[in-house]
Amino acid sequence: MLFAQIIFYLLAGVAVVSALLVITRRNPVHSAIYLIITLLSVALIYLQLQAEFLAAVQIILYIGGIMVLFLFVIMLVRLDEALRQEQFNRQWFVAGVAVVVLAVELIGVIYLGRDTALGPEAGPEALKALQPNTERIGEALFQTYMLPFEIASLLLLVAMVGAVLMARRRVE
Amino acid sequence: MTQLFDNFHPIVVSLIKITIVFLGLALVVAYVVYAERKILAHLQVRLGPMRVGPHGLLQPIADGLKLLLKEDIIPAGADRWVFWLAPVISVIAAFTAFALIPFGANFTITDVNAGLLFVIGISSLGIFGTILAGWSSNSHYPLLGALRSTAQLVSYEVALGFAIVAALLLAGTLSMKGIVYAQAEMGVWFIFLQPVAFFILFVAAIAETNRNPFDLPEAESELVAGFHTEYSGFRFALFFLAEYTAMVLVSSIAVTLFLGGWLRPFASVRALDFLNFAPVAVFVAAAGWCFWEALRLPAAREWRWQRLLLLVLGAGASGILVGLLIPGSAFPGAAAEDQPTFPVLEAVQGVFWFMTKVFVFLFGFIWFRGTFPRFRFDQLMDLGWRFMIPLGIVNVIFCGAGIVLSQRLGWNFIASLWLGTAATLLVAILLTRGRS
């Protein structure tokens, strides 16, 4: 267990430190690189929790998809101008409220889910029940939660069509 | 082989396997570069490298040394940190994905439940090397090359994904080993059930590796050398290494998905069991060729080093030959009933067939480069978005329909899949007719 704990704290530390660097770097490309590192360490934490499918999807979608598009856009921005702009806009009050709300939510989730969550004391048998990973997620998405899943995909489709429409209008 | 490893700690075994795969890959990549120069030369009726070693066999070593000793230039105004990072990302992404490739039934570094997704995910990280290299060089040509490369990759990744989904529908698993076992169980490689998906995967693989005819990111006539224009010396060598490793990687994925991985051709036909001796035949041919060439060299003094090298190579091939044919009775504990006649031959069987298929693929890549002219960028995008992606979607739908037909209505499995393929081809014809 000790080895696993060391790995976890290492990954978590890297994730938090690079997340801080994302917002403090002045150069947006450096920020993007730190964001990639954050997402990658989160993916590795998923892997450590034996959620292989989730880890792979995190890498493909967030890192291989979204971050590539981020960088694609950043490359086209004029960096000299971006460097001269103000980095923080000093909205302490709003940020403080958001932090408090988020903290309450987080504590609430942990408190309400304390019985269903698997701790390290659960042992390998409980972890075995999560395998085979891909099949379990497939069953959950396409059988148990079929309707919410389809509603979510419809919502995304609507958003996509809307985005295309907005991009078109500007050309005309 | 596996019994031998059981006495070690699992981490030690993994480290040994990783070292073997890494060194083997580096060797394969070096000689793929050599093979490319040789094959291209012969396609253009030239000789190619001939001077360094017999038939230029030591050329990769000379090239590698040259690149290592060259001056390493960082352009003024470059983002040094990112400039340093970019080639490293490319190489790491290309090599790490091999951890999940099943080279043989008894030779994989690891096999996880979501294996194929991991391979795709890790290999897609390589694009960051290209983007960051293009951006950090602080120069126009690399930036344009990187932009092109990204647009191309994002476009063709979609088509690649649909081709993979078609194979997954047949296999019913994401595990790389499981996909090969599914093909062994059905007794047919998936290329014969899903030829359209294989075609899409092959074209998308060429586009993903930025190879001719889709090598627009490095089009010499327009962009000098694309994203790595400003790189020199060892850093350039790293990009070169990553590019060819990526070629081997996509070939390995295609072989695993569609060409039966480590399975022998006609693995279920007992009458063709003599094919198991193909590795022996290859080394007999290699040894014979070396000795014959050594005899054929002119007797002059200047050829003595080449002759010596050929003789050493021939002796090496003969040594491997003898090693392959060590009988099972020579091993301790040979009394076991299930001991095969030639255990060493049995152990390398899978790896041999896997690599043979990969080399066929790589030859195809090189052949394409020698044959097709480069696309224009709008043609490339048009082909990707308006032909490959619709075709991929239609193929997945018809493939699923075929599987449902055979499961629910009891139709012949292969016939219903071929019906789906025929329908897909019909759609392909309609798609091409609509294009100018």
PDB file of N, CA, C and O in Angstrom, chain A residues 51-111:
ATOM      1  N   ALA A  51      -9.397   2.480 -13.205  1.00  0.00           N
ATOM      2  CA  ALA A  51     -10.412   2.910 -14.170  1.00  0.00           C
ATOM      3  C   ALA A  51      -9.705   3.127 -15.495  1.00  0.00           C
ATOM      4  O   ALA A  51      -9.494   4.254 -15.924  1.00  0.00           O
ATOM      5  N   GLU A  52      -9.329   2.024 -16.142  1.00  0.00           N
ATOM      6  CA  GLU A  52      -8.510   2.120 -17.360  1.00  0.00           C
ATOM      7  C   GLU A  52      -9.237   2.857 -18.470  1.00  0.00           C
ATOM      8  O   GLU A  52      -8.657   3.679 -19.165  1.00  0.00           O
ATOM      9  N   PHE A  53     -10.519   2.520 -18.620  1.00  0.00           N
ATOM     10  CA  PHE A  53     -11.282   3.121 -19.717  1.00  0.00           C
ATOM     11  C   PHE A  53     -11.332   4.637 -19.569  1.00  0.00           C
ATOM     12  O   PHE A  53     -11.082   5.380 -20.511  1.00  0.00           O
ATOM     13  N   LEU A  54     -11.623   5.069 -18.327  1.00  0.00           N
ATOM     14  CA  LEU A  54     -11.717   6.503 -18.062  1.00  0.00           C
ATOM     15  C   LEU A  54     -10.374   7.186 -18.349  1.00  0.00           C
ATOM     16  O   LEU A  54     -10.324   8.264 -18.949  1.00  0.00           O
ATOM     17  N   ALA A  55      -9.284   6.547 -17.942  1.00  0.00           N
ATOM     18  CA  ALA A  55      -7.962   7.127 -18.172  1.00  0.00           C
ATOM     19  C   ALA A  55      -7.689   7.274 -19.668  1.00  0.00           C
ATOM     20  O   ALA A  55      -7.234   8.326 -20.133  1.00  0.00           O
ATOM     21  N   ALA A  56      -8.004   6.225 -20.432  1.00  0.00           N
ATOM     22  CA  ALA A  56      -7.745   6.271 -21.872  1.00  0.00           C
ATOM     23  C   ALA A  56      -8.588   7.348 -22.531  1.00  0.00           C
ATOM     24  O   ALA A  56      -8.104   8.105 -23.384  1.00  0.00           O
ATOM     25  N   VAL A  57      -9.857   7.456 -22.109  1.00  0.00           N
ATOM     26  CA  VAL A  57     -10.738   8.458 -22.708  1.00  0.00           C
ATOM     27  C   VAL A  57     -10.268   9.867 -22.336  1.00  0.00           C
ATOM     28  O   VAL A  57     -10.290  10.780 -23.156  1.00  0.00           O
ATOM     29  N   GLN A  58      -9.800  10.009 -21.090  1.00  0.00           N
ATOM     30  CA  GLN A  58      -9.261  11.309 -20.672  1.00  0.00           C
ATOM     31  C   GLN A  58      -8.098  11.719 -21.573  1.00  0.00           C
ATOM     32  O   GLN A  58      -8.010  12.863 -22.028  1.00  0.00           O
ATOM     33  N   ILE A  59      -7.208  10.760 -21.858  1.00  0.00           N
ATOM     34  CA  ILE A  59      -6.051  11.082 -22.704  1.00  0.00           C
ATOM     35  C   ILE A  59      -6.510  11.413 -24.122  1.00  0.00           C
ATOM     36  O   ILE A  59      -6.099  12.416 -24.710  1.00  0.00           O
ATOM     37  N   ILE A  60      -7.396  10.592 -24.683  1.00  0.00           N
ATOM     38  CA  ILE A  60      -7.790  10.803 -26.081  1.00  0.00           C
ATOM     39  C   ILE A  60      -8.563  12.106 -26.237  1.00  0.00           C
ATOM     40  O   ILE A  60      -8.261  12.921 -27.108  1.00  0.00           O
ATOM     41  N   LEU A  61      -9.584  12.305 -25.385  1.00  0.00           N
ATOM     42  CA  LEU A  61     -10.465  13.459 -25.586  1.00  0.00           C
ATOM     43  C   LEU A  61      -9.822  14.758 -25.121  1.00  0.00           C
ATOM     44  O   LEU A  61      -9.704  15.705 -25.887  1.00  0.00           O
ATOM     45  N   TYR A  62      -9.393  14.788 -23.845  1.00  0.00           N
ATOM     46  CA  TYR A  62      -8.933  16.062 -23.307  1.00  0.00           C
ATOM     47  C   TYR A  62      -7.561  16.448 -23.851  1.00  0.00           C
ATOM     48  O   TYR A  62      -7.340  17.577 -24.266  1.00  0.00           O
ATOM     49  N   ILE A  63      -6.638  15.479 -23.835  1.00  0.00           N
ATOM     50  CA  ILE A  63      -5.279  15.830 -24.247  1.00  0.00           C
ATOM     51  C   ILE A  63      -5.150  15.771 -25.761  1.00  0.00           C
ATOM     52  O   ILE A  63      -4.702  16.713 -26.402  1.00  0.00           O
ATOM     53  N   GLY A  64      -5.573  14.627 -26.346  1.00  0.00           N
ATOM     54  CA  GLY A  64      -5.389  14.463 -27.788  1.00  0.00           C
ATOM     55  C   GLY A  64      -6.345  15.304 -28.607  1.00  0.00           C
ATOM     56  O   GLY A  64      -6.074  15.610 -29.763  1.00  0.00           O
ATOM     57  N   GLY A  65      -7.502  15.672 -28.043  1.00  0.00           N
ATOM     58  CA  GLY A  65      -8.477  16.427 -28.814  1.00  0.00           C
ATOM     59  C   GLY A  65      -8.522  17.900 -28.439  1.00  0.00           C
ATOM     60  O   GLY A  65      -8.107  18.770 -29.204  1.00  0.00           O
ATOM     61  N   ILE A  66      -8.987  18.157 -27.218  1.00  0.00           N
ATOM     62  CA  ILE A  66      -9.254  19.543 -26.832  1.00  0.00           C
ATOM     63  C   ILE A  66      -7.976  20.370 -26.737  1.00  0.00           C
ATOM     64  O   ILE A  66      -7.902  21.490 -27.241  1.00  0.00           O
ATOM     65  N   MET A  67      -6.942  19.798 -26.112  1.00  0.00           N
ATOM     66  CA  MET A  67      -5.714  20.580 -25.957  1.00  0.00           C
ATOM     67  C   MET A  67      -5.044  20.867 -27.291  1.00  0.00           C
ATOM     68  O   MET A  67      -4.416  21.909 -27.467  1.00  0.00           O
ATOM     69  N   VAL A  68      -5.172  19.927 -28.239  1.00  0.00           N
ATOM     70  CA  VAL A  68      -4.606  20.186 -29.570  1.00  0.00           C
ATOM     71  C   VAL A  68      -5.288  21.396 -30.194  1.00  0.00           C
ATOM     72  O   VAL A  68      -4.633  22.284 -30.748  1.00  0.00           O
ATOM     73  N   LEU A  69      -6.624  21.462 -30.057  1.00  0.00           N
ATOM     74  CA  LEU A  69      -7.348  22.605 -30.613  1.00  0.00           C
ATOM     75  C   LEU A  69      -6.990  23.904 -29.877  1.00  0.00           C
ATOM     76  O   LEU A  69      -6.854  24.955 -30.497  1.00  0.00           O
ATOM     77  N   PHE A  70      -6.825  23.798 -28.540  1.00  0.00           N
ATOM     78  CA  PHE A  70      -6.380  24.963 -27.755  1.00  0.00           C
ATOM     79  C   PHE A  70      -5.090  25.525 -28.348  1.00  0.00           C
ATOM     80  O   PHE A  70      -4.985  26.712 -28.656  1.00  0.00           O
ATOM     81  N   LEU A  71      -4.114  24.633 -28.490  1.00  0.00           N
ATOM     82  CA  LEU A  71      -2.801  25.084 -28.970  1.00  0.00           C
ATOM     83  C   LEU A  71      -2.903  25.635 -30.378  1.00  0.00           C
ATOM     84  O   LEU A  71      -2.233  26.600 -30.735  1.00  0.00           O
ATOM     85  N   PHE A  72      -3.758  24.988 -31.177  1.00  0.00           N
ATOM     86  CA  PHE A  72      -3.970  25.419 -32.558  1.00  0.00           C
ATOM     87  C   PHE A  72      -4.407  26.884 -32.585  1.00  0.00           C
ATOM     88  O   PHE A  72      -3.910  27.689 -33.373  1.00  0.00           O
ATOM     89  N   VAL A  73      -5.341  27.217 -31.676  1.00  0.00           N
ATOM     90  CA  VAL A  73      -5.840  28.596 -31.633  1.00  0.00           C
ATOM     91  C   VAL A  73      -4.779  29.543 -31.057  1.00  0.00           C
ATOM     92  O   VAL A  73      -4.557  30.629 -31.582  1.00  0.00           O
ATOM     93  N   ILE A  74      -4.118  29.086 -29.987  1.00  0.00           N
ATOM     94  CA  ILE A  74      -3.121  29.957 -29.343  1.00  0.00           C
ATOM     95  C   ILE A  74      -2.011  30.337 -30.327  1.00  0.00           C
ATOM     96  O   ILE A  74      -1.526  31.464 -30.338  1.00  0.00           O
ATOM     97  N   MET A  75      -1.643  29.385 -31.192  1.00  0.00           N
ATOM     98  CA  MET A  75      -0.560  29.649 -32.132  1.00  0.00           C
ATOM     99  C   MET A  75      -0.901  30.793 -33.073  1.00  0.00           C
ATOM    100  O   MET A  75      -0.021  31.447 -33.608  1.00  0.00           O
ATOM    101  N   LEU A  76      -2.216  30.983 -33.308  1.00  0.00           N
ATOM    102  CA  LEU A  76      -2.621  32.020 -34.246  1.00  0.00           C
ATOM    103  C   LEU A  76      -2.786  33.380 -33.571  1.00  0.00           C
ATOM    104  O   LEU A  76      -3.001  34.382 -34.224  1.00  0.00           O
ATOM    105  N   VAL A  77      -2.696  33.397 -32.228  1.00  0.00           N
ATOM    106  CA  VAL A  77      -2.846  34.657 -31.496  1.00  0.00           C
ATOM    107  C   VAL A  77      -1.520  35.399 -31.510  1.00  0.00           C
ATOM    108  O   VAL A  77      -0.456  34.788 -31.462  1.00  0.00           O
ATOM    109  N   ARG A  78      -1.613  36.739 -31.559  1.00  0.00           N
ATOM    110  CA  ARG A  78      -0.354  37.504 -31.512  1.00  0.00           C
ATOM    111  C   ARG A  78       0.113  37.588 -30.072  1.00  0.00           C
ATOM    112  O   ARG A  78      -0.497  38.251 -29.242  1.00  0.00           O
ATOM    113  N   LEU A  79       1.209  36.914 -29.791  1.00  0.00           N
ATOM    114  CA  LEU A  79       1.629  36.758 -28.404  1.00  0.00           C
ATOM    115  C   LEU A  79       2.118  38.061 -27.790  1.00  0.00           C
ATOM    116  O   LEU A  79       1.902  38.320 -26.613  1.00  0.00           O
ATOM    117  N   ASP A  80       2.750  38.941 -28.580  1.00  0.00           N
ATOM    118  CA  ASP A  80       3.298  40.188 -28.014  1.00  0.00           C
ATOM    119  C   ASP A  80       2.184  41.007 -27.374  1.00  0.00           C
ATOM    120  O   ASP A  80       2.336  41.583 -26.311  1.00  0.00           O
ATOM    121  N   GLU A  81       1.020  41.012 -28.054  1.00  0.00           N
ATOM    122  CA  GLU A  81      -0.104  41.767 -27.529  1.00  0.00           C
ATOM    123  C   GLU A  81      -0.651  41.084 -26.275  1.00  0.00           C
ATOM    124  O   GLU A  81      -0.958  41.749 -25.292  1.00  0.00           O
ATOM    125  N   ALA A  82      -0.739  39.749 -26.341  1.00  0.00           N
ATOM    126  CA  ALA A  82      -1.286  39.005 -25.209  1.00  0.00           C
ATOM    127  C   ALA A  82      -0.414  39.200 -23.974  1.00  0.00           C
ATOM    128  O   ALA A  82      -0.916  39.254 -22.853  1.00  0.00           O
ATOM    129  N   LEU A  83       0.893  39.354 -24.171  1.00  0.00           N
ATOM    130  CA  LEU A  83       1.792  39.489 -23.029  1.00  0.00           C
ATOM    131  C   LEU A  83       1.593  40.819 -22.309  1.00  0.00           C
ATOM    132  O   LEU A  83       1.847  40.941 -21.120  1.00  0.00           O
ATOM    133  N   ARG A  84       1.148  41.846 -23.049  1.00  0.00           N
ATOM    134  CA  ARG A  84       0.996  43.154 -22.447  1.00  0.00           C
ATOM    135  C   ARG A  84      -0.324  43.320 -21.712  1.00  0.00           C
ATOM    136  O   ARG A  84      -0.527  44.262 -20.973  1.00  0.00           O
ATOM    137  N   GLN A  85      -1.257  42.399 -21.958  1.00  0.00           N
ATOM    138  CA  GLN A  85      -2.565  42.534 -21.311  1.00  0.00           C
ATOM    139  C   GLN A  85      -2.491  42.141 -19.830  1.00  0.00           C
ATOM    140  O   GLN A  85      -1.606  41.394 -19.421  1.00  0.00           O
ATOM    141  N   GLU A  86      -3.471  42.662 -19.087  1.00  0.00           N
ATOM    142  CA  GLU A  86      -3.501  42.378 -17.656  1.00  0.00           C
ATOM    143  C   GLU A  86      -3.864  40.916 -17.425  1.00  0.00           C
ATOM    144  O   GLU A  86      -4.781  40.389 -18.063  1.00  0.00           O
ATOM    145  N   GLN A  87      -3.148  40.284 -16.489  1.00  0.00           N
ATOM    146  CA  GLN A  87      -3.356  38.847 -16.318  1.00  0.00           C
ATOM    147  C   GLN A  87      -4.478  38.532 -15.331  1.00  0.00           C
ATOM    148  O   GLN A  87      -5.259  37.619 -15.527  1.00  0.00           O
ATOM    149  N   PHE A  88      -4.533  39.282 -14.244  1.00  0.00           N
ATOM    150  CA  PHE A  88      -5.574  39.026 -13.235  1.00  0.00           C
ATOM    151  C   PHE A  88      -6.502  40.228 -13.161  1.00  0.00           C
ATOM    152  O   PHE A  88      -6.067  41.367 -13.261  1.00  0.00           O
ATOM    153  N   ASN A  89      -7.809  39.970 -12.978  1.00  0.00           N
ATOM    154  CA  ASN A  89      -8.712  41.110 -12.942  1.00  0.00           C
ATOM    155  C   ASN A  89      -9.264  41.429 -11.538  1.00  0.00           C
ATOM    156  O   ASN A  89     -10.247  42.128 -11.400  1.00  0.00           O
ATOM    157  N   ARG A  90      -8.636  40.878 -10.497  1.00  0.00           N
ATOM    158  CA  ARG A  90      -8.883  41.259  -9.100  1.00  0.00           C
ATOM    159  C   ARG A  90     -10.356  41.234  -8.704  1.00  0.00           C
ATOM    160  O   ARG A  90     -10.886  42.204  -8.197  1.00  0.00           O
ATOM    161  N   GLN A  91     -11.020  40.129  -8.947  1.00  0.00           N
ATOM    162  CA  GLN A  91     -12.397  40.002  -8.487  1.00  0.00           C
ATOM    163  C   GLN A  91     -12.411  39.073  -7.280  1.00  0.00           C
ATOM    164  O   GLN A  91     -12.900  37.953  -7.339  1.00  0.00           O
ATOM    165  N   TRP A  92     -11.825  39.572  -6.199  1.00  0.00           N
ATOM    166  CA  TRP A  92     -11.642  38.738  -5.009  1.00  0.00           C
ATOM    167  C   TRP A  92     -12.967  38.228  -4.460  1.00  0.00           C
ATOM    168  O   TRP A  92     -13.088  37.079  -4.050  1.00  0.00           O
ATOM    169  N   PHE A  93     -13.995  39.112  -4.461  1.00  0.00           N
ATOM    170  CA  PHE A  93     -15.246  38.756  -3.801  1.00  0.00           C
ATOM    171  C   PHE A  93     -15.919  37.565  -4.511  1.00  0.00           C
ATOM    172  O   PHE A  93     -16.247  36.548  -3.886  1.00  0.00           O
ATOM    173  N   VAL A  94     -16.091  37.690  -5.831  1.00  0.00           N
ATOM    174  CA  VAL A  94     -16.753  36.630  -6.599  1.00  0.00           C
ATOM    175  C   VAL A  94     -15.981  35.324  -6.470  1.00  0.00           C
ATOM    176  O   VAL A  94     -16.555  34.245  -6.249  1.00  0.00           O
ATOM    177  N   ALA A  95     -14.642  35.436  -6.582  1.00  0.00           N
ATOM    178  CA  ALA A  95     -13.808  34.229  -6.506  1.00  0.00           C
ATOM    179  C   ALA A  95     -13.963  33.574  -5.139  1.00  0.00           C
ATOM    180  O   ALA A  95     -14.086  32.356  -5.033  1.00  0.00           O
ATOM    181  N   GLY A  96     -13.998  34.405  -4.079  1.00  0.00           N
ATOM    182  CA  GLY A  96     -14.142  33.857  -2.729  1.00  0.00           C
ATOM    183  C   GLY A  96     -15.450  33.107  -2.578  1.00  0.00           C
ATOM    184  O   GLY A  96     -15.479  31.988  -2.050  1.00  0.00           O
ATOM    185  N   VAL A  97     -16.558  33.695  -3.071  1.00  0.00           N
ATOM    186  CA  VAL A  97     -17.864  33.029  -2.985  1.00  0.00           C
ATOM    187  C   VAL A  97     -17.821  31.692  -3.724  1.00  0.00           C
ATOM    188  O   VAL A  97     -18.265  30.653  -3.218  1.00  0.00           O
ATOM    189  N   ALA A  98     -17.243  31.700  -4.939  1.00  0.00           N
ATOM    190  CA  ALA A  98     -17.165  30.482  -5.728  1.00  0.00           C
ATOM    191  C   ALA A  98     -16.374  29.407  -4.985  1.00  0.00           C
ATOM    192  O   ALA A  98     -16.763  28.232  -4.957  1.00  0.00           O
ATOM    193  N   VAL A  99     -15.280  29.808  -4.345  1.00  0.00           N
ATOM    194  CA  VAL A  99     -14.445  28.838  -3.623  1.00  0.00           C
ATOM    195  C   VAL A  99     -15.233  28.222  -2.472  1.00  0.00           C
ATOM    196  O   VAL A  99     -15.232  27.003  -2.272  1.00  0.00           O
ATOM    197  N   VAL A 100     -15.967  29.071  -1.725  1.00  0.00           N
ATOM    198  CA  VAL A 100     -16.743  28.563  -0.587  1.00  0.00           C
ATOM    199  C   VAL A 100     -17.800  27.570  -1.071  1.00  0.00           C
ATOM    200  O   VAL A 100     -17.945  26.466  -0.525  1.00  0.00           O
ATOM    201  N   VAL A 101     -18.546  27.972  -2.119  1.00  0.00           N
ATOM    202  CA  VAL A 101     -19.603  27.085  -2.643  1.00  0.00           C
ATOM    203  C   VAL A 101     -19.012  25.750  -3.080  1.00  0.00           C
ATOM    204  O   VAL A 101     -19.522  24.674  -2.760  1.00  0.00           O
ATOM    205  N   LEU A 102     -17.883  25.813  -3.789  1.00  0.00           N
ATOM    206  CA  LEU A 102     -17.248  24.595  -4.306  1.00  0.00           C
ATOM    207  C   LEU A 102     -16.796  23.701  -3.160  1.00  0.00           C
ATOM    208  O   LEU A 102     -16.993  22.475  -3.187  1.00  0.00           O
ATOM    209  N   ALA A 103     -16.226  24.333  -2.114  1.00  0.00           N
ATOM    210  CA  ALA A 103     -15.740  23.552  -0.976  1.00  0.00           C
ATOM    211  C   ALA A 103     -16.903  22.859  -0.286  1.00  0.00           C
ATOM    212  O   ALA A 103     -16.825  21.670   0.062  1.00  0.00           O
ATOM    213  N   VAL A 104     -18.025  23.583  -0.098  1.00  0.00           N
ATOM    214  CA  VAL A 104     -19.199  22.978   0.545  1.00  0.00           C
ATOM    215  C   VAL A 104     -19.693  21.794  -0.276  1.00  0.00           C
ATOM    216  O   VAL A 104     -19.988  20.717   0.253  1.00  0.00           O
ATOM    217  N   GLU A 105     -19.767  21.994  -1.600  1.00  0.00           N
ATOM    218  CA  GLU A 105     -20.222  20.908  -2.483  1.00  0.00           C
ATOM    219  C   GLU A 105     -19.328  19.679  -2.345  1.00  0.00           C
ATOM    220  O   GLU A 105     -19.795  18.553  -2.216  1.00  0.00           O
ATOM    221  N   LEU A 106     -18.036  19.922  -2.347  1.00  0.00           N
ATOM    222  CA  LEU A 106     -17.068  18.817  -2.298  1.00  0.00           C
ATOM    223  C   LEU A 106     -17.213  18.039  -0.992  1.00  0.00           C
ATOM    224  O   LEU A 106     -17.292  16.803  -0.982  1.00  0.00           O
ATOM    225  N   ILE A 107     -17.288  18.800   0.120  1.00  0.00           N
ATOM    226  CA  ILE A 107     -17.427  18.137   1.419  1.00  0.00           C
ATOM    227  C   ILE A 107     -18.742  17.367   1.459  1.00  0.00           C
ATOM    228  O   ILE A 107     -18.813  16.228   1.943  1.00  0.00           O
ATOM    229  N   GLY A 108     -19.806  17.987   0.888  1.00  0.00           N
ATOM    230  CA  GLY A 108     -21.103  17.317   0.865  1.00  0.00           C
ATOM    231  C   GLY A 108     -21.043  16.002   0.116  1.00  0.00           C
ATOM    232  O   GLY A 108     -21.552  14.978   0.583  1.00  0.00           O
ATOM    233  N   VAL A 109     -20.401  16.003  -1.051  1.00  0.00           N
ATOM    234  CA  VAL A 109     -20.314  14.779  -1.859  1.00  0.00           C
ATOM    235  C   VAL A 109     -19.559  13.705  -1.094  1.00  0.00           C
ATOM    236  O   VAL A 109     -19.985  12.536  -1.020  1.00  0.00           O
ATOM    237  N   ILE A 110     -18.444  14.085  -0.475  1.00  0.00           N
ATOM    238  CA  ILE A 110     -17.657  13.094   0.258  1.00  0.00           C
ATOM    239  C   ILE A 110     -18.463  12.542   1.440  1.00  0.00           C
ATOM    240  O   ILE A 110     -18.494  11.347   1.696  1.00  0.00           O
ATOM    241  N   TYR A 111     -19.191  13.445   2.147  1.00  0.00           N
ATOM    242  CA  TYR A 111     -19.949  13.023   3.325  1.00  0.00           C
ATOM    243  C   TYR A 111     -21.108  12.108   2.927  1.00  0.00           C
ATOM    244  O   TYR A 111     -21.312  11.042   3.512  1.00  0.00           O
TER     245      TYR A 111
END
